[in-house]
Coordinates of N, CA and C in Angstrom, one line a residue:
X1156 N 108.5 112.4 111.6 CA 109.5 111.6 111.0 C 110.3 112.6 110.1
X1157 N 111.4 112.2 109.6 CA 112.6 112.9 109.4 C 113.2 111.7 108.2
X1158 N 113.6 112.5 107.3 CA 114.7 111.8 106.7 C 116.3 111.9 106.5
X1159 N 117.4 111.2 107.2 CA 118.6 111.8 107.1 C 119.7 110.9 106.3
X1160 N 121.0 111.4 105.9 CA 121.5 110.7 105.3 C 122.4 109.5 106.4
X1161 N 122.2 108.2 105.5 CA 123.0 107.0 106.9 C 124.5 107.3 107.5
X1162 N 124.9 107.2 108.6 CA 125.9 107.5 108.7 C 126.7 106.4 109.1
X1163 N 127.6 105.6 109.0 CA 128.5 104.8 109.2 C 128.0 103.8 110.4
X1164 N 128.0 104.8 111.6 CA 127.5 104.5 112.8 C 126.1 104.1 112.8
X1165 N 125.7 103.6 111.9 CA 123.8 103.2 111.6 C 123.7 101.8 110.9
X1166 N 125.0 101.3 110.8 CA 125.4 100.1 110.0 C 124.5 99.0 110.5
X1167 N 124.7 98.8 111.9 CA 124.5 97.6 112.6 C 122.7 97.7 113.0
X1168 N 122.0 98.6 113.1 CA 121.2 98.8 113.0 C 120.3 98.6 111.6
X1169 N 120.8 98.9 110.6 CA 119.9 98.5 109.1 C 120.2 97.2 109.0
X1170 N 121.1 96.1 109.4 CA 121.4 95.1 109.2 C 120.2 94.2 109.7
X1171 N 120.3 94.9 111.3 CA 118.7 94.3 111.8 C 117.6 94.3 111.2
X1172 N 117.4 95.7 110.4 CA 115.9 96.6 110.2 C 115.6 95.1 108.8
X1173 N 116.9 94.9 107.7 CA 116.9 94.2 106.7 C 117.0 92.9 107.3
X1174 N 117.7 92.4 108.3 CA 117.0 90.8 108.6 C 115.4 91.1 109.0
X1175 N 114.7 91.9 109.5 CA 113.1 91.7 110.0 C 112.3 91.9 108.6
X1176 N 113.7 92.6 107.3 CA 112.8 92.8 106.7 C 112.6 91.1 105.7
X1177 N 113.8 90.6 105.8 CA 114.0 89.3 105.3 C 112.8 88.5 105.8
X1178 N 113.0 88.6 107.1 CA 111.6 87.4 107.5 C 110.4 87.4 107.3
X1179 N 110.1 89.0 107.0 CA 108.8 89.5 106.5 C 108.6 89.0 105.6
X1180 N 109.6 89.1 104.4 CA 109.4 88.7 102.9 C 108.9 87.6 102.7
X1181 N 109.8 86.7 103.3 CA 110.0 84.8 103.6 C 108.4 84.3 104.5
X1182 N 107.9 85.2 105.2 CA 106.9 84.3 105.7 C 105.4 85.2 105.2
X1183 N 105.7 85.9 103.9 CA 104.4 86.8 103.2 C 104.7 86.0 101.4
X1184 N 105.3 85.0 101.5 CA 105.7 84.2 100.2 C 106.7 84.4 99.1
X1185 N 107.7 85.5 100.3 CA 108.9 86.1 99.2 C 110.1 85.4 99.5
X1186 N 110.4 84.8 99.7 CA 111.6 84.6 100.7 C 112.8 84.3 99.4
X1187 N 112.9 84.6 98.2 CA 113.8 85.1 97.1 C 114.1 86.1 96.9
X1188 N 113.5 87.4 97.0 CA 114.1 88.1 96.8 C 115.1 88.6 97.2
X1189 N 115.1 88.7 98.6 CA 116.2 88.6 99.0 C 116.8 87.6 100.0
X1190 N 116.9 86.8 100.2 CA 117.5 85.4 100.2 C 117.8 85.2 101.9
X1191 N 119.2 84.8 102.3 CA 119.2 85.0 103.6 C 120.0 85.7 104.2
X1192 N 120.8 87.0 103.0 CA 121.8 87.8 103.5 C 121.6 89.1 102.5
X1193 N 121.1 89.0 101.7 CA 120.9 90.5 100.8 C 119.8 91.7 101.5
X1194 N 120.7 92.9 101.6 CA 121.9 93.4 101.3 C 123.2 93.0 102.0
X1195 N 124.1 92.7 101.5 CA 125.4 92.4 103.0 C 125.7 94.2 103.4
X1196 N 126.9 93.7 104.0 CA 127.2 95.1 105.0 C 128.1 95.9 103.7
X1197 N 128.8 95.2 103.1 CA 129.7 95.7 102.1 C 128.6 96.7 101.2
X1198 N 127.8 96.0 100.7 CA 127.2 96.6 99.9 C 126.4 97.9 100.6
X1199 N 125.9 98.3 101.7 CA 125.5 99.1 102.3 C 126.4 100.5 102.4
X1200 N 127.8 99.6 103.2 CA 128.5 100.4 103.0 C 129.4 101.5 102.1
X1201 N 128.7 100.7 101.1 CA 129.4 101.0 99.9 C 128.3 102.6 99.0
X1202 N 126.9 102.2 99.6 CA 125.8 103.5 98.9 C 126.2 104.4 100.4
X1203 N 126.2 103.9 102.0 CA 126.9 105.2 102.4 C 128.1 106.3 102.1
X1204 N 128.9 105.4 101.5 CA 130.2 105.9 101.0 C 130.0 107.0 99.9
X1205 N 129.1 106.8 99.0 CA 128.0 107.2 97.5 C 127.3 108.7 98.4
X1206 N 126.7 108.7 99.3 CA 125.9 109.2 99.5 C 124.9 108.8 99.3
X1207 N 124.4 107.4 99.1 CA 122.7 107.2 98.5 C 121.9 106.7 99.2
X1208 N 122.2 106.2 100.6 CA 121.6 105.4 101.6 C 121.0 106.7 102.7
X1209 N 120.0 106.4 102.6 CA 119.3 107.7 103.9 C 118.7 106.6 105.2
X1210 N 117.9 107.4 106.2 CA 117.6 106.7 106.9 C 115.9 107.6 107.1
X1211 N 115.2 106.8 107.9 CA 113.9 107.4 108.4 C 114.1 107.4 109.6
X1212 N 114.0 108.4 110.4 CA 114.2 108.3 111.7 C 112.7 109.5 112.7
X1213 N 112.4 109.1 113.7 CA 111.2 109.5 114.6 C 112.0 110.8 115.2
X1214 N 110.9 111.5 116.0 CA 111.6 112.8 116.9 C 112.6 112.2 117.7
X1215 N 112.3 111.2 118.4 CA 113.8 111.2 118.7 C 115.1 110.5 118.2
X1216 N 115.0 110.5 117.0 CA 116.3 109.6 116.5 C 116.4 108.7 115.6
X1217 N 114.9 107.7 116.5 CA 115.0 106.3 116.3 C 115.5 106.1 115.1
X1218 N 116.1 104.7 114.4 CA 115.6 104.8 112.8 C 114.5 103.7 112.8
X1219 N 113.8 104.1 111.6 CA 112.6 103.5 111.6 C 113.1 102.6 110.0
X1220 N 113.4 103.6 109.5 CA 112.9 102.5 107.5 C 114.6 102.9 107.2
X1221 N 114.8 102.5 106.1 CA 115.9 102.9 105.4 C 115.7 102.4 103.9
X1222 N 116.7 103.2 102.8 CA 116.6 103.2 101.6 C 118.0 103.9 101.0
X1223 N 117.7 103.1 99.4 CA 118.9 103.9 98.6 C 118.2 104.5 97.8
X1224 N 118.4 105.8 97.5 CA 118.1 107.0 96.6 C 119.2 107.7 95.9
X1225 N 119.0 107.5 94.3 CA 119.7 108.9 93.5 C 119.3 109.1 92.5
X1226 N 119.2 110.3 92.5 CA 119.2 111.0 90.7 C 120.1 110.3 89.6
X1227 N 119.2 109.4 88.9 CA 120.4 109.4 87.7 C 120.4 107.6 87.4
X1228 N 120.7 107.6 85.7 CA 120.7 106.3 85.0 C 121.0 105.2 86.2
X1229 N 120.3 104.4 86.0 CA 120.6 103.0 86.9 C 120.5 102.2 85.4
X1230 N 121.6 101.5 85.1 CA 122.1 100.5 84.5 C 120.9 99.0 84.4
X1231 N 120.6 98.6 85.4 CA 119.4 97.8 85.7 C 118.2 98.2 84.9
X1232 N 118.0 99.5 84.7 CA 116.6 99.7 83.8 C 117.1 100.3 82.2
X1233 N 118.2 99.7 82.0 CA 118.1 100.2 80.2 C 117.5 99.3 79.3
X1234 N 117.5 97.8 79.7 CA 117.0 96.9 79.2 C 115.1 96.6 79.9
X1235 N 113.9 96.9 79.3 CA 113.0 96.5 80.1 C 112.2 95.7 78.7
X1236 N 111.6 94.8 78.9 CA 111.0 94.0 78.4 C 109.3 93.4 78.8
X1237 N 108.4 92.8 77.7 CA 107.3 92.8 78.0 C 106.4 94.6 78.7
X1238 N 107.2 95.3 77.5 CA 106.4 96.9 78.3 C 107.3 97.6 78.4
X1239 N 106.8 98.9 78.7 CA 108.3 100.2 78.2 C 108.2 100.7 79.5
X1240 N 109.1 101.7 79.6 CA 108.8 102.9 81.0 C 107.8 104.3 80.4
X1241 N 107.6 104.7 81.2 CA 106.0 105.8 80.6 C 107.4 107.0 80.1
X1242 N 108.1 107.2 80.2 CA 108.9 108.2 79.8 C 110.4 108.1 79.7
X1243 N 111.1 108.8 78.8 CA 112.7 108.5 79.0 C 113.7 109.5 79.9
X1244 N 112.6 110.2 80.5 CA 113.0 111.8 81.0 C 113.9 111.2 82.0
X1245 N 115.1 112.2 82.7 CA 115.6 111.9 83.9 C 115.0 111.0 84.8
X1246 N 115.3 110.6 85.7 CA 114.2 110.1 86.8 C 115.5 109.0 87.9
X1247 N 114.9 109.3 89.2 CA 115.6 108.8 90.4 C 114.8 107.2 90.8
X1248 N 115.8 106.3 91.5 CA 115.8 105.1 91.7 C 115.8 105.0 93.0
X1249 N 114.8 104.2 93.6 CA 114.8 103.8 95.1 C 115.1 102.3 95.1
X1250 N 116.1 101.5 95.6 CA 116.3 100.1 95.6 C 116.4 100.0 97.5
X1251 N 116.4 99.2 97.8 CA 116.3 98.6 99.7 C 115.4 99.1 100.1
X1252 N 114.4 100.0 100.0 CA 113.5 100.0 101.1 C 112.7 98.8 101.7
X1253 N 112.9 99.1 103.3 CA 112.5 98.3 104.5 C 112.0 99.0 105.2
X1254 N 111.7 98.9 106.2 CA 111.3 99.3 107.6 C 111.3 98.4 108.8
X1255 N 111.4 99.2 110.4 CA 111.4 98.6 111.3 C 109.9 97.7 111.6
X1256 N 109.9 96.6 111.8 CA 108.8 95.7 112.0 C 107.7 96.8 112.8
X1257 N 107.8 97.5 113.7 CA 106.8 98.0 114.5 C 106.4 99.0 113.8
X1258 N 107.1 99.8 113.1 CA 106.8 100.7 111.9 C 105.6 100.9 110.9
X1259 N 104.6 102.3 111.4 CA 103.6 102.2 110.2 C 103.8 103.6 109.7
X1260 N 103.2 103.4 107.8 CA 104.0 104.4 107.3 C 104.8 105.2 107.1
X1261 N 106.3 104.0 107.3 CA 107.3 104.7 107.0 C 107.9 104.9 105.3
X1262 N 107.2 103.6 104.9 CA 107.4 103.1 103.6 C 106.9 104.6 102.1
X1263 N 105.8 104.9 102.8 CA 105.1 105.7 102.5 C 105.6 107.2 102.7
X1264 N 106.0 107.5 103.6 CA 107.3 109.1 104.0 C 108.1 108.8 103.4
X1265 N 109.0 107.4 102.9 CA 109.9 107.7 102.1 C 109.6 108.1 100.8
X1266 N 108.7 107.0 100.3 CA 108.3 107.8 99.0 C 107.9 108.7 98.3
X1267 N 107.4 109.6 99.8 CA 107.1 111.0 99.2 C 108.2 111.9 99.7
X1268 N 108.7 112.1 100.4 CA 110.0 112.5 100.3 C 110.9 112.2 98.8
X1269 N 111.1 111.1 98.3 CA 112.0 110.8 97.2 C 111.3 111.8 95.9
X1270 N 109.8 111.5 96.1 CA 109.0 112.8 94.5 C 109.2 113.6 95.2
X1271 N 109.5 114.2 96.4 CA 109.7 115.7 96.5 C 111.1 116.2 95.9
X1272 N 112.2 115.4 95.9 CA 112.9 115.8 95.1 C 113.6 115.1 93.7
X1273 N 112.3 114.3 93.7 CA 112.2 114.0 91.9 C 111.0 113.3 91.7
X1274 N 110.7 113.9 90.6 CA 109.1 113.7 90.3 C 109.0 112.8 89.4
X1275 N 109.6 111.6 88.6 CA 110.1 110.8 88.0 C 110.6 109.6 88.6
X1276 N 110.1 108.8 88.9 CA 110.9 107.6 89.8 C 110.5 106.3 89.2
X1277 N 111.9 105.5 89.4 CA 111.6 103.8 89.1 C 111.9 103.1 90.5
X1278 N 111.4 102.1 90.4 CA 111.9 101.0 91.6 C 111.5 99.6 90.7
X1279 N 111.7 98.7 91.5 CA 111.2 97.2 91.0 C 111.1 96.5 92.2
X1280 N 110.5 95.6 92.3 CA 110.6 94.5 92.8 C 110.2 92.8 92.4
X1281 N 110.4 92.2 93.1 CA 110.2 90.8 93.0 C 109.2 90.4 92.5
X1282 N 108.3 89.3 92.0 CA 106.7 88.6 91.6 C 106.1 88.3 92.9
X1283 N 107.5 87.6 93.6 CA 106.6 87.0 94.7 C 106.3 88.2 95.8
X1284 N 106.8 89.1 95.7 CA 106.7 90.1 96.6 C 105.4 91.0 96.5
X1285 N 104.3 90.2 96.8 CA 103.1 90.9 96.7 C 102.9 92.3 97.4
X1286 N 102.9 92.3 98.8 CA 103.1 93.3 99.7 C 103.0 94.3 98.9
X1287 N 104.6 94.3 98.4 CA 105.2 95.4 97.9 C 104.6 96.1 96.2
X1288 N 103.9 94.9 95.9 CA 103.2 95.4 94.7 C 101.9 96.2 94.8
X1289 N 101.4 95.9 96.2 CA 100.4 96.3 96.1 C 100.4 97.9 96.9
X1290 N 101.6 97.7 97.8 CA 102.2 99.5 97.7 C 102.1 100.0 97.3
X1291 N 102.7 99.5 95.8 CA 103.6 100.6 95.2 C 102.0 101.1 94.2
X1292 N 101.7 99.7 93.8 CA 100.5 100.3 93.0 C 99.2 101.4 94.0
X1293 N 99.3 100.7 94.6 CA 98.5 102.0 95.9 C 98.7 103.8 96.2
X1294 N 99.6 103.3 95.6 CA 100.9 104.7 95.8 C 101.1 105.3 94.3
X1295 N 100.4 104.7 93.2 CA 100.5 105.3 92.2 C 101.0 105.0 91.0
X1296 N 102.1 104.0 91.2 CA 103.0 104.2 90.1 C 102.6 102.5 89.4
X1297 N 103.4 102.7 88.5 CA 102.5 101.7 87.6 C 103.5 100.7 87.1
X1298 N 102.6 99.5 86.9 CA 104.2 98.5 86.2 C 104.0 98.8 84.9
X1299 N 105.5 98.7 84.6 CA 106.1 99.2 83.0 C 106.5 97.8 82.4
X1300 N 106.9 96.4 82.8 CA 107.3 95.6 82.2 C 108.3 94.9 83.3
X1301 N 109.0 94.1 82.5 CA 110.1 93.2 83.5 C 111.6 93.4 83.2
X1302 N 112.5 93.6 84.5 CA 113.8 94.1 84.0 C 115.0 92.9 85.0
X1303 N 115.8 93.1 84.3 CA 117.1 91.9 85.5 C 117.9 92.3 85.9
X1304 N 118.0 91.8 87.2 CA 119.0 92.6 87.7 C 120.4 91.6 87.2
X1305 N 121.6 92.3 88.3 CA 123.0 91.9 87.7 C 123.0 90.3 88.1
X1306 N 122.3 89.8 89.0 CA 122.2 88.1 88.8 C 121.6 87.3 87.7
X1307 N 120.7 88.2 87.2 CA 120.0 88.1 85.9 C 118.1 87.9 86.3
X1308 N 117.7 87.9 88.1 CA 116.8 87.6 88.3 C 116.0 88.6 87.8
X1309 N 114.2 88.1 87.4 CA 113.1 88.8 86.9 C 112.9 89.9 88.0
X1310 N 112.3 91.0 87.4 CA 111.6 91.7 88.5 C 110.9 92.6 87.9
X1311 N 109.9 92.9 88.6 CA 108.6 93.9 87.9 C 109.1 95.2 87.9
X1312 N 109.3 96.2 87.0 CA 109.3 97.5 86.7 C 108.2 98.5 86.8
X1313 N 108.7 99.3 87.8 CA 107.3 100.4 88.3 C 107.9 101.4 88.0
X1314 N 107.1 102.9 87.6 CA 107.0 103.9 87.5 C 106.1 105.0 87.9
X1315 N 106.9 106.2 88.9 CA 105.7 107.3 88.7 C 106.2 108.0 88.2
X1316 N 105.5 109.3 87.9 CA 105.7 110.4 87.1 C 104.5 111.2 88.1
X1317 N 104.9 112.4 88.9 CA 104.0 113.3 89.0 C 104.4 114.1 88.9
X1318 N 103.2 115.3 89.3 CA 104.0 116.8 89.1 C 104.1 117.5 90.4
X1319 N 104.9 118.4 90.5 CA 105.2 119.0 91.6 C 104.0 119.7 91.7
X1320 N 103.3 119.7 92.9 CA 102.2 121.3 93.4 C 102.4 122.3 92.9
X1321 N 103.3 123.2 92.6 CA 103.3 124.3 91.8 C 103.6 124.0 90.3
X1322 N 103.6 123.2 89.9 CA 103.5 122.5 88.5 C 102.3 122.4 87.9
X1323 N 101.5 122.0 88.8 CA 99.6 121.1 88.1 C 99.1 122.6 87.7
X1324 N 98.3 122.2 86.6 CA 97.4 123.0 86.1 C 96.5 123.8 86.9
X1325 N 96.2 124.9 86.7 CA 95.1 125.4 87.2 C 93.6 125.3 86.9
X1326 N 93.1 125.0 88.1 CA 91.8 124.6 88.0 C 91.1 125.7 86.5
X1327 N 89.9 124.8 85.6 CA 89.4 125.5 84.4 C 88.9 127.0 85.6
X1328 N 88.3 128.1 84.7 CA 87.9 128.9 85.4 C 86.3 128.8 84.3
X1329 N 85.2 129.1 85.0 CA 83.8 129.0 84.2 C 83.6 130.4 83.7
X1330 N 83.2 130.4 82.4 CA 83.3 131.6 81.7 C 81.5 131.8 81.4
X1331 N 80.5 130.8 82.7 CA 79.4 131.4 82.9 C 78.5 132.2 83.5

C-alpha cells in the first residue's frame, strides 16, 4: 500500500468508498455521524483543491481508504471541554477517514503514515461511533474531552503524541 495525494479524477470513487462508509456506520449504531450525504462532493473537492485529501491505494492503483490530513491549527479543537488535549505543541488533524468495504488495515497505514510525518495528532469522532473508538484507542491515542463541530454536534477528542524512532531514548546501559 501506498499513500498518494487525491486527484480530481478520484472524486467519484471516494464518493462510493464514503457511501459504504455511511452504511457501515448506520448499521454498527452510527448512522449520525454522518447522515446520508456527509462528506458531499463540494466539500471533497474543496480539501483536493487544499492539498489535504490523500488517497490509500494497493500495487496496482486500486484506492482502498481515503482521508484529510494537515499540519496545523484546526479551529474545531480550540474549544475542548470535560478534559484538555495532552499538549498545546503543533500537531496535525485527520478528519474522513474510510475505507473500501473489502479493505483490511487500511485505516491503520493511514495512521501511521500521518505520525510519520507528525508525531502529534488529533482526530474526533462521534459517541455512537464505537468501531472507531475502539481503533483509535487500540492505536494509542487517548480521549482528551469533548469538542463541536461547525454544526455544533458532540464529538470525542483523541490524541497521540509519539516520538519518532530516532527520538526515543536509549535503552539504560547496566553499570554492573
Amino acid at each position: 500500500m501506498e499513500i498518494r495525494r487525491t486527484e480530481k479524477k478520484d472524486l467519484d470513487q471516494l464518493m462510493e468508498i464514503y457511501e459504504m462508509a455511511r452504511a457501515f456506520m448506520a448499521e454498527n449504531g452510527n448512522p449520525n455521524q454522518w447522515g446520508l450525504s456527509y462528506p458531499d462532493r463540494a466539500l471533497l473537492e474543496e480539501d483536493v483543491e487544499e492539498g489535504n485529501s490523500y488517497v490509500c491505494v494497493d500495487d496496482g492503483g486500486e484506492i482502498l481508504g481515503t482521508f484529510y490530513f494537515r499540519i496545523g491549527d484546526d479551529m474545531t479543537y480550540h474549544v475542548i471541554q470535560d478534559g484538555a488535549w495532552l499538549n498545546d505543541e503543533p500537531y496535525g488533524v485527520i478528519h474522513r477517514i474510510a475505507s473500501a468495504a473489502r479493505s483490511k488495515g487500511v485505516a491503520g497505514f493511514c495512521l501511521n503514515w500521518c505520525l510519520e510525518r507528525c508525531t502529534n495528532l488529533r482526530i474526533d469522532t462521534h459517541r455512537q461511533n464505537i468501531p472507531m473508538q475502539r481503533f483509535l484507542e487500540k492505536n494509542g491515542f487517548i480521549p482528551c474531552g469533548t469538542i463541536f463541530t461547525d454544526d455544533g454536534t458532540k464529538r470525542i477528542a483523541y490524541q497521540k503524541k509519539s516520538h519518532h524512532p530516532l527520538e526515543r531514548p536509549k535503552e539504560p546501559v547496566s553499570t554492573e
